[in-house]
mmCIF file of C-alpha atoms and ligand atoms in Angstrom:
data_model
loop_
_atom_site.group_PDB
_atom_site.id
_atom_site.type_symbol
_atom_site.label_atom_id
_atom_site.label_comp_id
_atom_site.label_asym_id
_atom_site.label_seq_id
_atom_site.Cartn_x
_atom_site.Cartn_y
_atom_site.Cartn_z
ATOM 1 C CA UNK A 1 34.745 -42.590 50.449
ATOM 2 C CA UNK A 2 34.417 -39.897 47.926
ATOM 3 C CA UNK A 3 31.133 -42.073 46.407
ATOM 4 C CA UNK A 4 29.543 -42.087 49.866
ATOM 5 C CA UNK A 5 30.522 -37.994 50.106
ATOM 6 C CA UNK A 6 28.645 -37.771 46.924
ATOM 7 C CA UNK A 7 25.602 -40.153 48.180
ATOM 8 C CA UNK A 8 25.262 -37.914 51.050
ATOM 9 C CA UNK A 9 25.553 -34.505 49.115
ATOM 10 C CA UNK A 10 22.925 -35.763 46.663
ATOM 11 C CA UNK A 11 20.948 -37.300 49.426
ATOM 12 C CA UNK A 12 20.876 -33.742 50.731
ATOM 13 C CA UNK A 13 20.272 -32.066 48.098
ATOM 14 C CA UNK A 14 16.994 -34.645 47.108
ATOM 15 C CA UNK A 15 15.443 -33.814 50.817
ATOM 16 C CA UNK A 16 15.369 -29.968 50.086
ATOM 17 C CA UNK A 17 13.922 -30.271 46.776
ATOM 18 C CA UNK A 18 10.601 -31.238 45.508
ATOM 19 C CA UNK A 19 12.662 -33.751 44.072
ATOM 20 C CA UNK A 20 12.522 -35.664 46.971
ATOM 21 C CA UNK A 21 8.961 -36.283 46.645
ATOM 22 C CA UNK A 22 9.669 -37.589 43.078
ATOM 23 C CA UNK A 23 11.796 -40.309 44.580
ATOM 24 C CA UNK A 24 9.550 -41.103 47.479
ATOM 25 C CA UNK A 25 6.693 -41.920 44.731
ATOM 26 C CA UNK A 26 7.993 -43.562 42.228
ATOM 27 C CA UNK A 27 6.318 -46.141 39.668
ATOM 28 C CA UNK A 28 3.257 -44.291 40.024
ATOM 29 C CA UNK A 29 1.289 -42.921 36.516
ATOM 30 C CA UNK A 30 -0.513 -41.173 38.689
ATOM 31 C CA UNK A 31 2.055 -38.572 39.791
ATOM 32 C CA UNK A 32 2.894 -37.609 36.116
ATOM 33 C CA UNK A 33 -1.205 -37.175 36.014
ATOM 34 C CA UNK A 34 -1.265 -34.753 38.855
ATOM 35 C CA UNK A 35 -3.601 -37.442 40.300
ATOM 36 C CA UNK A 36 -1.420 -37.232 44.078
ATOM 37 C CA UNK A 37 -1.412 -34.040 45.700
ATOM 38 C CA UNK A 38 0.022 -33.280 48.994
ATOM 39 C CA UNK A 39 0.534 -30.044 51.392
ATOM 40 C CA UNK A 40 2.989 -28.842 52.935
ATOM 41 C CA UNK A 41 5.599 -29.914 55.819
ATOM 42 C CA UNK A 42 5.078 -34.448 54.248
ATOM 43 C CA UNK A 43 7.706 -35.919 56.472
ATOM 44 C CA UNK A 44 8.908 -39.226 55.486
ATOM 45 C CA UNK A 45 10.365 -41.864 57.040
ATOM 46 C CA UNK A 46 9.982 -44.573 55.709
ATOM 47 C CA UNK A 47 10.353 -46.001 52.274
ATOM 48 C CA UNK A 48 7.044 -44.520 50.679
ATOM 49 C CA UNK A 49 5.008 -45.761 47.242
ATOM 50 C CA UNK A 50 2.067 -44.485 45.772
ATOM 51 C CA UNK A 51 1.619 -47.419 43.379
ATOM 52 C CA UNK A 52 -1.664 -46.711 42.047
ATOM 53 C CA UNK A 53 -3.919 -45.508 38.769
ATOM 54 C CA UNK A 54 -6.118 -43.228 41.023
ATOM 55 C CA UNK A 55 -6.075 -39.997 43.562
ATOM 56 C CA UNK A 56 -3.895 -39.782 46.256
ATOM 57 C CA UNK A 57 -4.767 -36.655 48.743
ATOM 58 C CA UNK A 58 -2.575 -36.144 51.105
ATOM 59 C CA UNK A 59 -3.403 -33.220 53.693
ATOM 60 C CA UNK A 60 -0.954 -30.720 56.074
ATOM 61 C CA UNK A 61 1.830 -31.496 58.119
ATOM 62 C CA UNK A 62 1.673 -35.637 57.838
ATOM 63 C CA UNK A 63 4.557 -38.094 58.768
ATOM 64 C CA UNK A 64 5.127 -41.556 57.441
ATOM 65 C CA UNK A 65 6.883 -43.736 58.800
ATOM 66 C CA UNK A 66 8.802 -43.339 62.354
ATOM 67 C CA UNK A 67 12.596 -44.487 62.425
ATOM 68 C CA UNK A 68 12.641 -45.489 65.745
ATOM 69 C CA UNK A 69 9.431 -47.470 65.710
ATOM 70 C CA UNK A 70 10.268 -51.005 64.553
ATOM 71 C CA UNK A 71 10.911 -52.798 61.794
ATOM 72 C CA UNK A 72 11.573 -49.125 60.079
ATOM 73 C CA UNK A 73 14.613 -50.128 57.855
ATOM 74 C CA UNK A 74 13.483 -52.886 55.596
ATOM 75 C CA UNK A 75 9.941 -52.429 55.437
ATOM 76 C CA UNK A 76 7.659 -49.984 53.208
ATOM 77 C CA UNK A 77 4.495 -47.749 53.178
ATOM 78 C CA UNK A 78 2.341 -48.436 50.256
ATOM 79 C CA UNK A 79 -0.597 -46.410 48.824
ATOM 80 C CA UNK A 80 -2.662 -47.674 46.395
ATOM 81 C CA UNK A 81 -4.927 -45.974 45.003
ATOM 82 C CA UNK A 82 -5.782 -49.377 42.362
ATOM 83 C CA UNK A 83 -8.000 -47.864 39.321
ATOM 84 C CA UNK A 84 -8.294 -44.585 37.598
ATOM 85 C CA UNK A 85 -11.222 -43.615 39.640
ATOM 86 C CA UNK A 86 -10.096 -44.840 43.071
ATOM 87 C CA UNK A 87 -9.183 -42.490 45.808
ATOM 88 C CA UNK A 88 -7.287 -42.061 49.196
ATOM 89 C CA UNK A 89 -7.835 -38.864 51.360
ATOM 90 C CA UNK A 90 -5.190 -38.653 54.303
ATOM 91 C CA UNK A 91 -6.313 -35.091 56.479
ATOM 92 C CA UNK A 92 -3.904 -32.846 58.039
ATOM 93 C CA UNK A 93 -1.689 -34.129 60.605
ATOM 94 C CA UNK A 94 -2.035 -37.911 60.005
ATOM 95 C CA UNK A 95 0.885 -39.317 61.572
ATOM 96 C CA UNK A 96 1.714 -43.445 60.601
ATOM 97 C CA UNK A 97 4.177 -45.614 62.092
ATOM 98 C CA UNK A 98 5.975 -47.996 59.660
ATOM 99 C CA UNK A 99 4.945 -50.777 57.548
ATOM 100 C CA UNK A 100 1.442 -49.526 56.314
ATOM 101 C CA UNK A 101 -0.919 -50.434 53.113
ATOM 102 C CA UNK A 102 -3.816 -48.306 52.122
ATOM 103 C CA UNK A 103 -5.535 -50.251 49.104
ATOM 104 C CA UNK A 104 -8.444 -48.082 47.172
ATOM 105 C CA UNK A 105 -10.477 -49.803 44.491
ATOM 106 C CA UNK A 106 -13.311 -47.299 45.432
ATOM 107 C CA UNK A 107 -12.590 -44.764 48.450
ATOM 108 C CA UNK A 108 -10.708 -44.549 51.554
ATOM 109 C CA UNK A 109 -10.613 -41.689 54.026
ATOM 110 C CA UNK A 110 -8.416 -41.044 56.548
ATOM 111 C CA UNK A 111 -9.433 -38.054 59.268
ATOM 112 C CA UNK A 112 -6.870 -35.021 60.553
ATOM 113 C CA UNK A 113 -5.219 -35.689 63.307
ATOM 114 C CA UNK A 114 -5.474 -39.567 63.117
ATOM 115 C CA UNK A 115 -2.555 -41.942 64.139
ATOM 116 C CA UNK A 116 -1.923 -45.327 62.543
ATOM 117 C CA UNK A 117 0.328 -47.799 64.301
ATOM 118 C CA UNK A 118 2.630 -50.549 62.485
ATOM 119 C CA UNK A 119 1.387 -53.370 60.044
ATOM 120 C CA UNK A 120 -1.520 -51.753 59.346
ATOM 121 C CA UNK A 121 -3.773 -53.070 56.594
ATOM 122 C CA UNK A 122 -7.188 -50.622 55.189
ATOM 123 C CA UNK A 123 -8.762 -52.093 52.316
ATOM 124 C CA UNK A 124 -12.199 -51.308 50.854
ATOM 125 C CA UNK A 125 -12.342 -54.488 48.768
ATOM 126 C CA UNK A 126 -12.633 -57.896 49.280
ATOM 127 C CA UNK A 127 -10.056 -58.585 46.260
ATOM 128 C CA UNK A 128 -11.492 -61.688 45.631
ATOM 129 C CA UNK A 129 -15.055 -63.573 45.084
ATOM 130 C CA UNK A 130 -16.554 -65.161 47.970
ATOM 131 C CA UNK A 131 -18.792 -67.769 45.647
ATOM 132 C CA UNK A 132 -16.067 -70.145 44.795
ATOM 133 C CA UNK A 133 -15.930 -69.467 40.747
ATOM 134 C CA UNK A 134 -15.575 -65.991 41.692
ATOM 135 C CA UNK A 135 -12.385 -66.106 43.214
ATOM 136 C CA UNK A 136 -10.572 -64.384 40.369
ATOM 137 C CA UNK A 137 -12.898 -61.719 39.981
ATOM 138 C CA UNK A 138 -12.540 -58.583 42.008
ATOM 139 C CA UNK A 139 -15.233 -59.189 44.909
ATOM 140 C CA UNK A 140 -17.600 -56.542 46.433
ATOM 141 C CA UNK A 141 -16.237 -53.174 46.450
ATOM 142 C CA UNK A 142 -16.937 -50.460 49.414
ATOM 143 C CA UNK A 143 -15.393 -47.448 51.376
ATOM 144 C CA UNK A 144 -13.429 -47.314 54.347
ATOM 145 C CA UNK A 145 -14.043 -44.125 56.689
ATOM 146 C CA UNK A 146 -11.608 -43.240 59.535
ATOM 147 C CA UNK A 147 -12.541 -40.197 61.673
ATOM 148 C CA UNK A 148 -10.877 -37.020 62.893
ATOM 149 C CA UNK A 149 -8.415 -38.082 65.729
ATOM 150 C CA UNK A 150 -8.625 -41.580 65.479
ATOM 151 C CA UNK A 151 -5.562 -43.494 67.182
ATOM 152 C CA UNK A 152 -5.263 -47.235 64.943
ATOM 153 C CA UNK A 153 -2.735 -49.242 67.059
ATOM 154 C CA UNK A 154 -0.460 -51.659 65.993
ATOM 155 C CA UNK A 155 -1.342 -55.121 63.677
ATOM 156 C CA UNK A 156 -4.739 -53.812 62.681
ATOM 157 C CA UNK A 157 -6.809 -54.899 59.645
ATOM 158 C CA UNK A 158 -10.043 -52.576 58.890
ATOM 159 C CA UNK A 159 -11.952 -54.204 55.852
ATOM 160 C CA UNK A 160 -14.488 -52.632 53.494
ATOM 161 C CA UNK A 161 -17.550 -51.077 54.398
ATOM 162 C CA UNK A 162 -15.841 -49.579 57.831
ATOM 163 C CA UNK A 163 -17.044 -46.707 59.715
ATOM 164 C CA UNK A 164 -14.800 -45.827 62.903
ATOM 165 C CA UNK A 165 -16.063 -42.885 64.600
ATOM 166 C CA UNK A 166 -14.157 -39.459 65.655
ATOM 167 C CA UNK A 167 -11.601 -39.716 68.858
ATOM 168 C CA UNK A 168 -11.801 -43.696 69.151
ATOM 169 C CA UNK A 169 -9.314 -45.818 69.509
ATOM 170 C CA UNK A 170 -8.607 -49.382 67.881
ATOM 171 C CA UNK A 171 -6.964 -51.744 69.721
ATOM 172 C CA UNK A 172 -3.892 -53.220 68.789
ATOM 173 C CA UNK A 173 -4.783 -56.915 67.166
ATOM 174 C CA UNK A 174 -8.476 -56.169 66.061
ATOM 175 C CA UNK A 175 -9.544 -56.813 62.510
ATOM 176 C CA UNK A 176 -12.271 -54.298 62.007
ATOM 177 C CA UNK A 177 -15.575 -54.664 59.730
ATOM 178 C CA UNK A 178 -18.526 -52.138 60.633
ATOM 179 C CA UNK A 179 -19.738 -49.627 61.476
ATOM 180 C CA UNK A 180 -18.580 -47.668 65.274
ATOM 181 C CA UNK A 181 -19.427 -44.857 66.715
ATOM 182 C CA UNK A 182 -17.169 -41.857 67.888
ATOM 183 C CA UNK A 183 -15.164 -41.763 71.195
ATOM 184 C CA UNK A 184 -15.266 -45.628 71.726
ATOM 185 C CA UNK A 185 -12.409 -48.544 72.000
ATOM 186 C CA UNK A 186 -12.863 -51.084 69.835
ATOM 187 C CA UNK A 187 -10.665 -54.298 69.529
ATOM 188 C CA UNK A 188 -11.007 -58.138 68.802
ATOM 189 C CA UNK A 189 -11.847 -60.433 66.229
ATOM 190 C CA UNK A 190 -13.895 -59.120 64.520
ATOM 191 C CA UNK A 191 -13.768 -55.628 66.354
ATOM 192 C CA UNK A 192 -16.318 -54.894 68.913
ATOM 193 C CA UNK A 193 -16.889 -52.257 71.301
ATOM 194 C CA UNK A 194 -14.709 -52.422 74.357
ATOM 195 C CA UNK A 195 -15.593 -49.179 76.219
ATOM 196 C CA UNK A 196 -16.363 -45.710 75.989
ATOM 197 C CA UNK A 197 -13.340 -43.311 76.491
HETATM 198 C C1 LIG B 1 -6.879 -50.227 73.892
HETATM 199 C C2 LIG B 1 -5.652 -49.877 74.721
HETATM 200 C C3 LIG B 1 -5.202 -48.460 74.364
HETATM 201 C C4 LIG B 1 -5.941 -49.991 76.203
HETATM 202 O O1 LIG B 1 -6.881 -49.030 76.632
HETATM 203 P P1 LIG B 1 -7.348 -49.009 78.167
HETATM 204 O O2 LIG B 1 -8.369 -47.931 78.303
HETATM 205 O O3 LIG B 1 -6.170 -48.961 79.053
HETATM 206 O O4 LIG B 1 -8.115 -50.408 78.246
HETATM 207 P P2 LIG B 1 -7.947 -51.557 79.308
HETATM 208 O O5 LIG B 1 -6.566 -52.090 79.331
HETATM 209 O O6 LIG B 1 -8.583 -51.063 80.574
HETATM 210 O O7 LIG B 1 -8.871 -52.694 78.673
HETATM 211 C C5 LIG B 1 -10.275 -52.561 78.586
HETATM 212 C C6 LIG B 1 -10.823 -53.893 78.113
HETATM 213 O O8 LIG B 1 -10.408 -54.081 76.751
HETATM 214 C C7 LIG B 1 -9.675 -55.302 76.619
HETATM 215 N N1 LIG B 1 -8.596 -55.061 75.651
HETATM 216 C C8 LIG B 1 -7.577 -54.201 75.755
HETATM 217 N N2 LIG B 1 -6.809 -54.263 74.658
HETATM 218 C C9 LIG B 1 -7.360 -55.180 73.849
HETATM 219 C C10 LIG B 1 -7.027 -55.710 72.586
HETATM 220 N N3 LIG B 1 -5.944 -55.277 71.932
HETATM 221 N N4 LIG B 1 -7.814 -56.622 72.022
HETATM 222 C C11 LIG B 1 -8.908 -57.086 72.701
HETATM 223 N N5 LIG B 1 -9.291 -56.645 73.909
HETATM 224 C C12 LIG B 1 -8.509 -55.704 74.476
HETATM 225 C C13 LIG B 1 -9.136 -55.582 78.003
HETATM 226 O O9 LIG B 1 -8.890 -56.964 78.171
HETATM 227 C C14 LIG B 1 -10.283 -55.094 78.875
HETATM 228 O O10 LIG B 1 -11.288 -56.069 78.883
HETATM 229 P P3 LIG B 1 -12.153 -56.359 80.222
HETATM 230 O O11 LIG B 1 -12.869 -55.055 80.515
HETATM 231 O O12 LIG B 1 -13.055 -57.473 79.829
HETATM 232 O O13 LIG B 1 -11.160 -56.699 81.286
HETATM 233 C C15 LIG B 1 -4.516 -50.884 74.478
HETATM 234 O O14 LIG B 1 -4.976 -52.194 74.833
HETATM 235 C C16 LIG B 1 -4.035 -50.898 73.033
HETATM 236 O O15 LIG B 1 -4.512 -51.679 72.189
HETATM 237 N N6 LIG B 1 -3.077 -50.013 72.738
HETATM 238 C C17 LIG B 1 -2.538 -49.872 71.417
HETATM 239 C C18 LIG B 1 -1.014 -49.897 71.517
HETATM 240 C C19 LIG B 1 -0.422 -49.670 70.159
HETATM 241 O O16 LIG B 1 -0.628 -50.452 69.255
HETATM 242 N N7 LIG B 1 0.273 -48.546 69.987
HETATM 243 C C20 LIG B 1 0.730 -48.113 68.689
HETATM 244 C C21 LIG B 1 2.079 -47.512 68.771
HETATM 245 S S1 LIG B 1 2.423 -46.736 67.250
#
């Protein structure tokens, strides 16, 4: 009883602090580095770790996380921003629903106004070799740029070397690799153009 008074006083007292943002990214050299920046109004939801060497930018007004989308409680948003030189920008306004992982060996981008749905994997890397006595070595490396009001929906994987243009939409399911022009839905295996909006 008086433990959980004290859990919730402290609990408090962490959300109106900056120290709250110290607990949300933990682990993370980076943060002690000033390498992770973020504006005002971050809402968070959802357990959230920077867990990287590199530059987290994270823009106005963003939310991660949604507790009443699914699979909120036990899961976790992870940004990873992997080497000292990687980077993540996330614009103003970027709203994410649980259960996300941003991995950066190089650069990922991430436009204002853009929403992400659950389970949703960006990764500019392959992480591995394709030729088979590679497959412990890194792989090729590339960027990953998502557009000003891009909606991402739910179980989407966008691989390296993506472009998804401003105001389109990715259907839930599609695992995305290319290039794609703005105002367009994309979805599939491998993602292609659906329609026009
Ligand atoms: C893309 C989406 C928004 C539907 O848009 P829409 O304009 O109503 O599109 P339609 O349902 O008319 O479908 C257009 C075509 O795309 C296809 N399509 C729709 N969703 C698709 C998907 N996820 N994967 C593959 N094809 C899909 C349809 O079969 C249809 O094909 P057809 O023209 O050959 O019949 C919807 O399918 C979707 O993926 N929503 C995301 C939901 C979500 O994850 N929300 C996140 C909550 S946080």
């Amino acid at each position: 009883m008086v433990f959980n008074r004290f859990r919730i006083l402290l609990s408090t007292f962490i959300r109106r602090s900056n120290f709250f943002y110290l607990f949300l990214l933990p682990n993370c050299r980076a943060l002690f580095l000033n390498k992770i920046t973020f504006k005002k109004r971050l809402e968070i939801q959802q357990h959230t770790v920077c867990t990287g060497k590199g530059y987290v930018e994270i823009g106005y007004d963003c939310l991660f996380g949604y507790k009443i989308g699914g699979f909120n409680r036990r899961g976790s948003i992870e940004i990873q921003a992997r080497y000292d030189n990687s980077r993540i920008k996330i614009g103003d306004n970027v709203k994410t629903n649980n259960n996300i992982f941003l991995l950066a060996a190089n650069y990922i981008e991430i436009g204002d106004n853009s929403l992400i749905g659950q389970n949703v994997t960006v990764m500019d890397h392959e992480a591995h070799g394709i030729e088979p006595h590679n497959r412990n070595q890194l792989g090729e490396i590339g960027k990953v740029i998502i557009g000003l009001n891009v909606w991402i929906g739910n179980n989407v994987v966008i691989l390296k070397n993506s472009e998804i243009g401003d105001n389109s939409i990715v259907a839930t399911g599609a695992v995305v690799s290319g290039k794609f022009p703005p105002n367009v839905i994309i979805g599939g295996v491998p993602a292609k153009i659906l329609k026009s909006i």
